[in-house]
Tab-separated table of C-alpha atoms (C1' of nucleotides) in Angstrom:
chain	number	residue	atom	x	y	z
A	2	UNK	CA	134.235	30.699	-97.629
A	3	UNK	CA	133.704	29.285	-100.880
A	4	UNK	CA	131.026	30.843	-102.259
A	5	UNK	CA	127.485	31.590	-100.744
A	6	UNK	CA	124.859	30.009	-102.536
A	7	UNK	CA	123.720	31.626	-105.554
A	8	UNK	CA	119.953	30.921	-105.542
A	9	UNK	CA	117.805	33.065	-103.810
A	10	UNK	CA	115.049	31.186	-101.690
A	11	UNK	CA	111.532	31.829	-103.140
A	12	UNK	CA	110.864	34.381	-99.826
A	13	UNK	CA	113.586	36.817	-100.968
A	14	UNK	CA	112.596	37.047	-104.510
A	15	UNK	CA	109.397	37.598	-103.475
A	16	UNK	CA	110.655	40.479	-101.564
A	17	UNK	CA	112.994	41.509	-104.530
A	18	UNK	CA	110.001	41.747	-106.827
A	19	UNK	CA	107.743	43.376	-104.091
A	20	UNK	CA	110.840	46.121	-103.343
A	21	UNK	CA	110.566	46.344	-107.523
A	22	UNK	CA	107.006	46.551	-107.707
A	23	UNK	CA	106.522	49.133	-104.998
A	24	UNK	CA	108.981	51.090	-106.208
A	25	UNK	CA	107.567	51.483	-109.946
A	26	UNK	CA	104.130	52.230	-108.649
A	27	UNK	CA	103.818	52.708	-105.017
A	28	UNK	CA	102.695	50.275	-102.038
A	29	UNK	CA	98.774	51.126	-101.931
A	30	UNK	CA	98.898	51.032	-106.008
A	31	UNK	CA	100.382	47.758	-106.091
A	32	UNK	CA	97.868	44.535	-105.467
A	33	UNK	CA	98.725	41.243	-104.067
A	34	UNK	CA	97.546	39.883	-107.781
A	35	UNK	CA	100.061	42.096	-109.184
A	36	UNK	CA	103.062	40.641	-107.472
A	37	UNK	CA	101.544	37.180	-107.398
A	38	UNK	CA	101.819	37.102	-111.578
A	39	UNK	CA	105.578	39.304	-111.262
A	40	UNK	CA	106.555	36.827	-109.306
A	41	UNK	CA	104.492	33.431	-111.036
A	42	UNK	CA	103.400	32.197	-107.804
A	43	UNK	CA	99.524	31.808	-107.237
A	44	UNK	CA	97.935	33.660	-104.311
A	45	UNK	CA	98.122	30.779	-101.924
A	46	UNK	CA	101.785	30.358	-102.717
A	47	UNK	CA	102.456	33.730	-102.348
A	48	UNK	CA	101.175	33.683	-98.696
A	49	UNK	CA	102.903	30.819	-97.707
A	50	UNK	CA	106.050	32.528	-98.099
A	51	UNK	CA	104.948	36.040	-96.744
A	52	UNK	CA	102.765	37.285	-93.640
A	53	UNK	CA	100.673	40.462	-95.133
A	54	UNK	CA	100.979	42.852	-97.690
A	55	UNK	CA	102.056	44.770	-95.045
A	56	UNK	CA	105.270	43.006	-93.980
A	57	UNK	CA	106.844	43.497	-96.986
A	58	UNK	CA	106.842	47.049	-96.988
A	59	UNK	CA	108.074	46.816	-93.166
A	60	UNK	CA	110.931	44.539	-93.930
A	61	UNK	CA	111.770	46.721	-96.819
A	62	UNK	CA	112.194	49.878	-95.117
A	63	UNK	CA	113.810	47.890	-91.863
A	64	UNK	CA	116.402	45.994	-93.520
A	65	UNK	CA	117.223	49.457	-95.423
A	66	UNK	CA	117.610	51.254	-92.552
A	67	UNK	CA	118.941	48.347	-90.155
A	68	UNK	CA	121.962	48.324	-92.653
A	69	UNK	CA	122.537	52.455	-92.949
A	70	UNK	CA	122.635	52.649	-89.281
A	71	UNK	CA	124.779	49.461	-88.722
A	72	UNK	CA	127.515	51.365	-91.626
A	73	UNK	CA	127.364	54.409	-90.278
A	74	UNK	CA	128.499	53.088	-87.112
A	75	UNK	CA	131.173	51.308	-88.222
A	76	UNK	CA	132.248	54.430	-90.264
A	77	UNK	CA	131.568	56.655	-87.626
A	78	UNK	CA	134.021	54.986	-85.457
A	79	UNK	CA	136.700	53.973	-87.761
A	80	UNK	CA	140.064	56.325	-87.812
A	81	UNK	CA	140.494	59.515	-89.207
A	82	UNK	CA	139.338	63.042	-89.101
A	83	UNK	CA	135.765	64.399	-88.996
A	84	UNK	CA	135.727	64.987	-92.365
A	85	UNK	CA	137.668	62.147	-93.759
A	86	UNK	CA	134.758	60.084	-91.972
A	87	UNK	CA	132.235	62.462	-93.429
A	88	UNK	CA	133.189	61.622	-96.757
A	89	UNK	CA	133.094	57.910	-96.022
A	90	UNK	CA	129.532	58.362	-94.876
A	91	UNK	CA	128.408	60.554	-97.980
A	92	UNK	CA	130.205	58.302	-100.473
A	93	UNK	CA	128.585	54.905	-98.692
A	94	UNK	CA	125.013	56.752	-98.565
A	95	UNK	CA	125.002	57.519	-102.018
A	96	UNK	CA	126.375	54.067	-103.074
A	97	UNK	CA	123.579	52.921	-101.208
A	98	UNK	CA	121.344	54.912	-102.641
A	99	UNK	CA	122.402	53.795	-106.463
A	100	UNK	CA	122.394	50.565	-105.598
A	101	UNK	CA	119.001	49.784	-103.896
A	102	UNK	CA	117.608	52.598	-105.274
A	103	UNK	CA	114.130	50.878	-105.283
A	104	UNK	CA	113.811	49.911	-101.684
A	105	UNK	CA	114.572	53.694	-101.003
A	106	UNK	CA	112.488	55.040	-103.233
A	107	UNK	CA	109.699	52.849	-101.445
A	108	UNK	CA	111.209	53.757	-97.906
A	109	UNK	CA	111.172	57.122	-98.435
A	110	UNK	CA	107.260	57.428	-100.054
A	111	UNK	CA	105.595	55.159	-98.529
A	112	UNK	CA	106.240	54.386	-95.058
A	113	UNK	CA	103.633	56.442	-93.899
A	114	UNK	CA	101.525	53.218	-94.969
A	115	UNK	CA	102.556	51.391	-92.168
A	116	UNK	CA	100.191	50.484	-89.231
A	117	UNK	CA	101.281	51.645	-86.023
A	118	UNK	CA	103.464	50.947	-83.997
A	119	UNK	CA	105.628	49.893	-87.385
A	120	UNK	CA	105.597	53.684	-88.750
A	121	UNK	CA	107.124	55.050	-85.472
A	122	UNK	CA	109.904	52.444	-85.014
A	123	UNK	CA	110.672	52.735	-88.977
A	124	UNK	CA	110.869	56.945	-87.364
A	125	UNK	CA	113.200	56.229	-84.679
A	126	UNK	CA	115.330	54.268	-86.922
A	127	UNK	CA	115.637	57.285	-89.656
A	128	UNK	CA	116.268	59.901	-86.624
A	129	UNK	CA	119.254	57.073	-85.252
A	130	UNK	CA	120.612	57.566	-89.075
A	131	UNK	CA	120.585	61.339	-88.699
A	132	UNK	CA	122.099	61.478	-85.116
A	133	UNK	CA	125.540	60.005	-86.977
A	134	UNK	CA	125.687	62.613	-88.955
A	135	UNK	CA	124.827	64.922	-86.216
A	136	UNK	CA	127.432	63.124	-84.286
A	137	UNK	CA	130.329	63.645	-87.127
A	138	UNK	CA	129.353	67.374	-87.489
A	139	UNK	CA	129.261	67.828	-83.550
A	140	UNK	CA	133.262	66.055	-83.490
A	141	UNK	CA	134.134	68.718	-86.689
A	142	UNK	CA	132.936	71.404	-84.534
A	143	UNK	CA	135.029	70.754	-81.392
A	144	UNK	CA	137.617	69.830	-83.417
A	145	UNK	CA	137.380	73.954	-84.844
A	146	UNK	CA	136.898	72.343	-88.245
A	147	UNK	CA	133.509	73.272	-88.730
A	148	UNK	CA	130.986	75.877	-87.881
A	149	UNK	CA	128.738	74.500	-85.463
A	150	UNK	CA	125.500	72.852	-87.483
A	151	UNK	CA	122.196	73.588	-86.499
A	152	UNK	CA	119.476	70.916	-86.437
A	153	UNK	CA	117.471	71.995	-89.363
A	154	UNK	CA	120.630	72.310	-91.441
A	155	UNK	CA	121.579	68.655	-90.761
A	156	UNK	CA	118.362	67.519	-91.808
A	157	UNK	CA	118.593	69.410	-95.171
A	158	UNK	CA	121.923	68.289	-95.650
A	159	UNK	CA	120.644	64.027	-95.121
A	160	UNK	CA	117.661	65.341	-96.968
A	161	UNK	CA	119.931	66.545	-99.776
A	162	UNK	CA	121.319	63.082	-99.696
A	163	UNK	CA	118.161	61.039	-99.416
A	164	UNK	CA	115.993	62.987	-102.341
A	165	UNK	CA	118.505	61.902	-104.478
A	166	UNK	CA	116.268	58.308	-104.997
A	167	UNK	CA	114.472	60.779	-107.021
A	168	UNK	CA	117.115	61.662	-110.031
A	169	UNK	CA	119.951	58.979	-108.899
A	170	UNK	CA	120.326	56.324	-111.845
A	171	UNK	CA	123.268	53.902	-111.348
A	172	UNK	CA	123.923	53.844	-115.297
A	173	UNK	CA	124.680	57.450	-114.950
A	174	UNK	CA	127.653	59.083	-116.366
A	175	UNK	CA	128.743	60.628	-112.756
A	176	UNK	CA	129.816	57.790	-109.893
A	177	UNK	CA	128.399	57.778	-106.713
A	178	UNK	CA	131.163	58.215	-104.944
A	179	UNK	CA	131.561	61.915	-107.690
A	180	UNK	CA	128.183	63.100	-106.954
A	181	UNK	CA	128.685	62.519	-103.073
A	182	UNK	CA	131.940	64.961	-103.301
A	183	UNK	CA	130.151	66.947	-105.181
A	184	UNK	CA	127.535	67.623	-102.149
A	185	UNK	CA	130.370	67.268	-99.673
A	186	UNK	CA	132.056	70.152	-101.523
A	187	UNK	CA	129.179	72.111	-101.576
A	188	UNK	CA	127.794	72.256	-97.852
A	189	UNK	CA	131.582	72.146	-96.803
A	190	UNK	CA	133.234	74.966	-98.555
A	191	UNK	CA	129.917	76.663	-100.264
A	192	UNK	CA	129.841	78.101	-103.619
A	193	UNK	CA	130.643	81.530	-103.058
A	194	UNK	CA	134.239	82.404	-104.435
A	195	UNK	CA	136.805	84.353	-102.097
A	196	UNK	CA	137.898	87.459	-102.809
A	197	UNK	CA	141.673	85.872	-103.626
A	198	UNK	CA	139.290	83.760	-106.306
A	199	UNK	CA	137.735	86.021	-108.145
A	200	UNK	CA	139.265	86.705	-111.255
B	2	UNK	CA	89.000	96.728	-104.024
B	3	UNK	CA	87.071	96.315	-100.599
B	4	UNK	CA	87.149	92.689	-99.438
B	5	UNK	CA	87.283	89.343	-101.949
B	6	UNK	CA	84.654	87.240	-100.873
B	7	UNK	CA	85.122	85.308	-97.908
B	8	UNK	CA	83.082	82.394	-98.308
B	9	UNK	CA	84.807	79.805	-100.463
B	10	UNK	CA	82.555	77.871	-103.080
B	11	UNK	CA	81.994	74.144	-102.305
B	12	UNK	CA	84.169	73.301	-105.274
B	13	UNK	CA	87.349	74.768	-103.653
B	14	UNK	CA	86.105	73.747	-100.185
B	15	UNK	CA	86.160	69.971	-101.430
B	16	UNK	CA	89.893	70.928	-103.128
B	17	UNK	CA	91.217	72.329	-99.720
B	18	UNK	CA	89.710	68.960	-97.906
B	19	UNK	CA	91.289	67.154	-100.207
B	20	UNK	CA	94.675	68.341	-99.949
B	21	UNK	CA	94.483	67.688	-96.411
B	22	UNK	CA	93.222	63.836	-96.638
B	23	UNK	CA	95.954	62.929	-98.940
B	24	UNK	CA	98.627	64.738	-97.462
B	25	UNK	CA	97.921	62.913	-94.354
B	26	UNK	CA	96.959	59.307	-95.551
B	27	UNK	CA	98.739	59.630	-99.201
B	28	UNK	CA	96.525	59.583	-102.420
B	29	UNK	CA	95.879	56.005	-102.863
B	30	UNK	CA	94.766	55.204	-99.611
B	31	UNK	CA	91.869	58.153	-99.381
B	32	UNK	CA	89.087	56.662	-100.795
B	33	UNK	CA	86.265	58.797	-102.466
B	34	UNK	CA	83.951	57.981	-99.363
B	35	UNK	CA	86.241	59.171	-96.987
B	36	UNK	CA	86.319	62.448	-99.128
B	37	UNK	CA	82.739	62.751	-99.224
B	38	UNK	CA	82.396	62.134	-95.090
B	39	UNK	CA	84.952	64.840	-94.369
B	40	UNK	CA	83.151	67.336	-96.951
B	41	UNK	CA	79.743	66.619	-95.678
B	42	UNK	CA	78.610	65.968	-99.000
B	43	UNK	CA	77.059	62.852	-100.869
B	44	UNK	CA	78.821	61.002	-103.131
B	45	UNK	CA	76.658	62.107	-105.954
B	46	UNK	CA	76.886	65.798	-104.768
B	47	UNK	CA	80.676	65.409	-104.592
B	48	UNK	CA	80.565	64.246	-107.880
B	49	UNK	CA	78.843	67.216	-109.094
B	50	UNK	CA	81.388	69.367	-107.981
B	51	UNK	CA	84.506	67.497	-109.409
B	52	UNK	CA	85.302	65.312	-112.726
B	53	UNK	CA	86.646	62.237	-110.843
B	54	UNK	CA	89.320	61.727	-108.154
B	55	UNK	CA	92.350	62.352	-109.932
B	56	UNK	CA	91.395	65.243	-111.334
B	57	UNK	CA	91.794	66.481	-107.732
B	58	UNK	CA	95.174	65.359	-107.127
B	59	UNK	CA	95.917	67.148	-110.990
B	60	UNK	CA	94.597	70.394	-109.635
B	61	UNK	CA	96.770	70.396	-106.256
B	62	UNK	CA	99.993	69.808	-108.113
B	63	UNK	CA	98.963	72.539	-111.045
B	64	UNK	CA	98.647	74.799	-108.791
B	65	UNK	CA	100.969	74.298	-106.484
B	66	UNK	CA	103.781	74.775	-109.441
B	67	UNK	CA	102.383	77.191	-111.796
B	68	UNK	CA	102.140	79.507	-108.674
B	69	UNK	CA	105.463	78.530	-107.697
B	70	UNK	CA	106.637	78.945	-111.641
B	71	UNK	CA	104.934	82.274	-111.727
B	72	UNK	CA	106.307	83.670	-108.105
B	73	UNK	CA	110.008	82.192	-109.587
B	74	UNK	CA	109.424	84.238	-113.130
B	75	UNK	CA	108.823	87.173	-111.001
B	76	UNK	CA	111.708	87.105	-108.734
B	77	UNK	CA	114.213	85.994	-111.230
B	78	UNK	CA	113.312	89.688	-113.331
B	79	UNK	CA	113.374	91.651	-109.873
B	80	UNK	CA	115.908	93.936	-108.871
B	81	UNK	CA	118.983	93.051	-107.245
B	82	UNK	CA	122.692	91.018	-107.745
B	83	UNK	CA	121.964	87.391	-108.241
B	84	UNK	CA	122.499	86.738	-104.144
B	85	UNK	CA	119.620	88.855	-103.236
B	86	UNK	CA	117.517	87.275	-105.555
B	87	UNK	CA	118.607	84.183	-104.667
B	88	UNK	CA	117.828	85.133	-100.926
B	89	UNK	CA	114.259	85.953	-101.710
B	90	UNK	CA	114.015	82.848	-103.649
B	91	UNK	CA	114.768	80.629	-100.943
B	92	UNK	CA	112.390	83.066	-98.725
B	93	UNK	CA	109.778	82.457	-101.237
B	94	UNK	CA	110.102	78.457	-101.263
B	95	UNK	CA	110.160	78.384	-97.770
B	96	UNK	CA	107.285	80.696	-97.363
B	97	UNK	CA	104.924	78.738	-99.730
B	98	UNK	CA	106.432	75.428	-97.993
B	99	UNK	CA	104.950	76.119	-94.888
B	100	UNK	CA	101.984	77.596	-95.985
B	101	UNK	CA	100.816	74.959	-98.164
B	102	UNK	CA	102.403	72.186	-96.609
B	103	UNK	CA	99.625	69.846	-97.338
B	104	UNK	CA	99.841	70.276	-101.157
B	105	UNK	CA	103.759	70.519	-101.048
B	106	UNK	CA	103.143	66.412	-99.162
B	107	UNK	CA	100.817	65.806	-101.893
B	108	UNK	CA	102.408	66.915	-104.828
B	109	UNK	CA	106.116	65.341	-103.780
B	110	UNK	CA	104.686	61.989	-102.659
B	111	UNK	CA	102.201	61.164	-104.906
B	112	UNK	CA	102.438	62.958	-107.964
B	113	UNK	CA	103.360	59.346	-110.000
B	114	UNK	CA	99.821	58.642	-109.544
B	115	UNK	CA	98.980	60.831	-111.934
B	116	UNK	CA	98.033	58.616	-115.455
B	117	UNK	CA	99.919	60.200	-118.486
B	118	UNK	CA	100.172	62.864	-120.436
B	119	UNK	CA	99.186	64.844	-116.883
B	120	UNK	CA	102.147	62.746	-114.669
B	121	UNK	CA	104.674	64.512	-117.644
B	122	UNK	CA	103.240	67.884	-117.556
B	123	UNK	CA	103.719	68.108	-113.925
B	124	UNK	CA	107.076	66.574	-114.329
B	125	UNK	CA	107.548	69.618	-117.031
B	126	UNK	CA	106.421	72.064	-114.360
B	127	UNK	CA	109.591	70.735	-111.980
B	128	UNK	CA	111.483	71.151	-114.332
B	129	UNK	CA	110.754	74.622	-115.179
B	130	UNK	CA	111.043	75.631	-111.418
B	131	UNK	CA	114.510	74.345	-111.259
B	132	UNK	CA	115.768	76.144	-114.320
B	133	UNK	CA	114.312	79.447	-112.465
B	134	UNK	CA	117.607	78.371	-110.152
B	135	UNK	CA	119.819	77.471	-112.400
B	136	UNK	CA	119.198	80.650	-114.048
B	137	UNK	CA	120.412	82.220	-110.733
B	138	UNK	CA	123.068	80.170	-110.268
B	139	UNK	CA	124.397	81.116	-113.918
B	140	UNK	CA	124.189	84.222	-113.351
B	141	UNK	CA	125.893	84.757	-110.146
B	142	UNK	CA	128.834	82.382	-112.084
B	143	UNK	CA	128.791	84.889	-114.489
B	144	UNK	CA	129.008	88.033	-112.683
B	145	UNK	CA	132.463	86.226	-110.692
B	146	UNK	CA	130.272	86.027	-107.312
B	147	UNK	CA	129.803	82.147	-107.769
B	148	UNK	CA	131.730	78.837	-108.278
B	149	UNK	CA	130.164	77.171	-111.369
B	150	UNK	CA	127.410	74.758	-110.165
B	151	UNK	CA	126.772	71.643	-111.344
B	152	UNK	CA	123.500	70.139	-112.502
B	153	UNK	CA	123.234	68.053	-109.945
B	154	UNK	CA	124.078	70.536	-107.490
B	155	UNK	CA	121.183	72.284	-108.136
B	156	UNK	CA	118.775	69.453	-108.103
B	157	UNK	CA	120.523	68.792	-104.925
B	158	UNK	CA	120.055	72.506	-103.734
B	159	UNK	CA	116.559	72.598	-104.503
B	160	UNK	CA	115.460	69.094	-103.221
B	161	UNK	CA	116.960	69.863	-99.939
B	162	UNK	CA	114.462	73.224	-99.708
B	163	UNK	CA	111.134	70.799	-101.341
B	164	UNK	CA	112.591	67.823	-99.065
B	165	UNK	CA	111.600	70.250	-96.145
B	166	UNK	CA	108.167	69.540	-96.117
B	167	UNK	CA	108.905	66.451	-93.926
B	168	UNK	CA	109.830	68.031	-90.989
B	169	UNK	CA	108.724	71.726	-91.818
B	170	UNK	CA	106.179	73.305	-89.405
B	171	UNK	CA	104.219	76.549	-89.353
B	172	UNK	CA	104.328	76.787	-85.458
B	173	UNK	CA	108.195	75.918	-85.251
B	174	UNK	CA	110.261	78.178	-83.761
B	175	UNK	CA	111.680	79.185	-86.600
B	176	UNK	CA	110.271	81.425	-89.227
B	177	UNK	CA	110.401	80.742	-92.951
B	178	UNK	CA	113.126	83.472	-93.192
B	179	UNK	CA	115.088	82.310	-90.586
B	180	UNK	CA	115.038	78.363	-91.798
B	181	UNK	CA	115.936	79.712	-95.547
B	182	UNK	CA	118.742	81.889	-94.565
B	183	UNK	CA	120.309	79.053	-92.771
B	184	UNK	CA	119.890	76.814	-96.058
B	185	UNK	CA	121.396	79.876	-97.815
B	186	UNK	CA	124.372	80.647	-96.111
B	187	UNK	CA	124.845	76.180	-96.466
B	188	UNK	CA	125.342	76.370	-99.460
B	189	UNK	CA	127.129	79.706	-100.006
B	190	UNK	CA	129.436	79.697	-97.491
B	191	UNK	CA	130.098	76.457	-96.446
B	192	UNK	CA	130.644	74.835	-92.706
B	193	UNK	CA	134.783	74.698	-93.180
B	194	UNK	CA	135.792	77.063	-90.837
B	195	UNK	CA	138.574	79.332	-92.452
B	196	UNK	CA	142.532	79.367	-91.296
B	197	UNK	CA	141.276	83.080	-89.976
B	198	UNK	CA	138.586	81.819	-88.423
B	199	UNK	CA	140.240	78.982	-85.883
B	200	UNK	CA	139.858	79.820	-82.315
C	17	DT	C1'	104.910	0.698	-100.084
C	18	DA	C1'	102.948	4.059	-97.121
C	19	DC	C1'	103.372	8.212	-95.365
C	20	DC	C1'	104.531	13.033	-94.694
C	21	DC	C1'	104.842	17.744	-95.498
C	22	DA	C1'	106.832	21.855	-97.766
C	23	DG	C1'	105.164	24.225	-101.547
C	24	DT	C1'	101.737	25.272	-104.691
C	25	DG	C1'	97.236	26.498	-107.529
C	26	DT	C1'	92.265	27.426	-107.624
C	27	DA	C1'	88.245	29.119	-106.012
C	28	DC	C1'	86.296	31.902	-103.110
C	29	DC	C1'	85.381	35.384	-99.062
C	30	DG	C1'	83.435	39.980	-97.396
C	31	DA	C1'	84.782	44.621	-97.860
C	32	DT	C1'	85.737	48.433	-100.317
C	33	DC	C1'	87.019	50.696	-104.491
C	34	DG	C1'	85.763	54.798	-107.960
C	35	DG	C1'	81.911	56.132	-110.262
C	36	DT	C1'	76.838	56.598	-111.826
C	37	DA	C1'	71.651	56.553	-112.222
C	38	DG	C1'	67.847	58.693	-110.953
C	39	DG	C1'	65.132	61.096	-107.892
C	40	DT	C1'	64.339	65.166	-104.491
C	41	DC	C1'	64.511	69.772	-102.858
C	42	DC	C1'	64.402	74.582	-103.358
C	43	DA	C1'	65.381	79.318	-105.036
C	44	DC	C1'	64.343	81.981	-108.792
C	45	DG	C1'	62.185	84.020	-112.928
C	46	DA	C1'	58.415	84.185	-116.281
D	26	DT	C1'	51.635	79.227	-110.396
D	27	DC	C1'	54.362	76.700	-112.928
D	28	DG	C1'	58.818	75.487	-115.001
D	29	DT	C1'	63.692	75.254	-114.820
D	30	DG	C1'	68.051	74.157	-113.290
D	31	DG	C1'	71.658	74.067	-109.620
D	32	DA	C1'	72.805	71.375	-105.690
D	33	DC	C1'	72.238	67.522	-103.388
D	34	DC	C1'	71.245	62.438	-101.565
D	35	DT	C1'	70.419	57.412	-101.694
D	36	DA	C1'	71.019	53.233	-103.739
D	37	DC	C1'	73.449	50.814	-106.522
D	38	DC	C1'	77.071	49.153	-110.231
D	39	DG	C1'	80.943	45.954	-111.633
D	40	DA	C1'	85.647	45.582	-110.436
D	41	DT	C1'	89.091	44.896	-107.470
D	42	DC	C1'	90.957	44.804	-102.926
D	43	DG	C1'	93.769	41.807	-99.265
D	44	DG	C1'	93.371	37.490	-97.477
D	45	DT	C1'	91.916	32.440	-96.721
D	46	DA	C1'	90.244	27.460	-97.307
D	47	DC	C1'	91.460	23.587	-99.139
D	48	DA	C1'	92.906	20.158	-102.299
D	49	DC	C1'	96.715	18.630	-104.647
D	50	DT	C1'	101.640	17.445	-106.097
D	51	DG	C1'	106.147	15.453	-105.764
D	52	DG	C1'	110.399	14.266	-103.501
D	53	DG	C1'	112.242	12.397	-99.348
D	54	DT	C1'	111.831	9.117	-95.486
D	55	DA	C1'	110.404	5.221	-92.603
DNA sequence: TACCCAGTGTACCGATCGGTAGGTCCACGA
DNA sequence: TCGTGGACCTACCGATCGGTACACTGGGTA
């Protein structure tokens, strides 16, 4: 394999721009004129390459989440111990998350913009993403690795993960694999210091 | 003292509907008419009552945090080592999260609708609250009882409690006390089982 | 040359947007 | 009894919304 084409066809920048656009100033904010001049197409070209306004926002959030859940699995079943794998997920989530930062940010906020039944499949495919954590936490606990996790902490420790669209910047000083040990670390061994630490 | 007046003045009666219509459709997609069918009122009546529609969203956020801010202040100067303070502080958060889960949705999801300088202020606000943590943090670092925690730590500590108001529900079966205690003891002790701890 | 059609721009659609003008109603005080 | 002002409603504003109709262009093909 060579090397795959370089040009993106005129549908997936539109859908660059739109993830962009969203992003910046959220879905109901942003008008069809708006993205028509960010992208230079008129209206009727515009439409010719997408369905609705509403499409774009779906196949944001579904390719987003159609690739978490397709990595997870294939992290969730490589080798290794729970937590070796749990790192591997943290680490890939928060690479994720620095890298298309925009279509998460637009995930995240806006879905609730989509038309049913849209909305509640986007749902099921967010609680499939948390049931591999659940699923690595679950294997640590059997294993006598970990305490065993209750619901609501697993969803505040993906929701730890996920806010970070809010403050993650991928120019920052800290890598994303550094800021994923650093939550690792601290939902895995907790900040309080042992008495053998204290000084 | 006897009894604060129980009837609520129209202005705060079209606030409290408010909350609730963009916490449930988001702020962009309520429309003024919608407001005005859901208060009863006219549009020119509703428009007696408030400045214009953003002033509305401005108002839920304001005071949402400066209650939060002031609450924080409070706790932060109250009795106690830093852990029990930092146990009521989660309490708190958790408390106010379920209580006033509509303006929580609002104020998290929308607030960069806000047109500047009030989309700054509000970010200024945030920023306060999560210094009222860090300050905690220090200070348990200080007194031996804590590992050092990072900056982003602490955003990540603190948008794992706001992050709650997805899922967060007054008639779960969990109380507020009972959810924060199990984000507490997350991030203070840690899931790692212990070498003394192994079965 | 004649045709075709993917891709595009322009002009326009009805609906709805946030906001306002101007009048009505009524409780209250002089 | 009249005037005043708070609270309210109806009718309307220009702008913009998402979406469509339709004509046109240009490169490839028969």
């Amino acid at each position: 394999m060579a090397q795959k084409p370089v040009k993106e066809t005129t549908g997936e920048r539109v859908l660059r721009v739109a993830t962009e656009l969203f992003a910046e100033k959220g879905y109901e904010a942003t008008g069809v004129e708006e993205l028509s001049k960010s992208t230079g197409l008129g209206r009727g070209a515009l439409y010719y390459h997408i369905k609705n306004k509403q499409q774009l926002l779906l196949n944001i959030a579904l390719r987003l989440l159609e690739n978490a859940n397709r990595e997870a699995r294939r992290i969730l079943a490589s080798g290794g111990t729970a937590e070796e794998r749990l790192h591997r997920m943290a680490e890939h989530l928060l690479t994720d998350l620095s890298t298309n930062r925009s279509a998460w940010i637009t995930s995240m906020r806006d879905w609730q913009a989509l038309d049913e039944p849209y909305r509640t499949h986007v749902g099921h495919l967010r609680n499939e993403y948390e049931q591999y954590w659940q699923a690595l936490f679950d294997e640590g606990a059997e294993a006598g690795l970990f305490h065993p996790v209750h619901p609501m902490q697993r969803r505040a420790i993906v929701g730890m993960f996920t806010t970070s669209y809010r403050w993650i910047e991928p120019s920052g000083s800290l890598s994303p694999k550094q800021i994923s040990e650093l939550y690792v670390s601290l939902f895995l061994d907790g900040l309080r210091k042992r008495p053998s630490e204290q000084a």
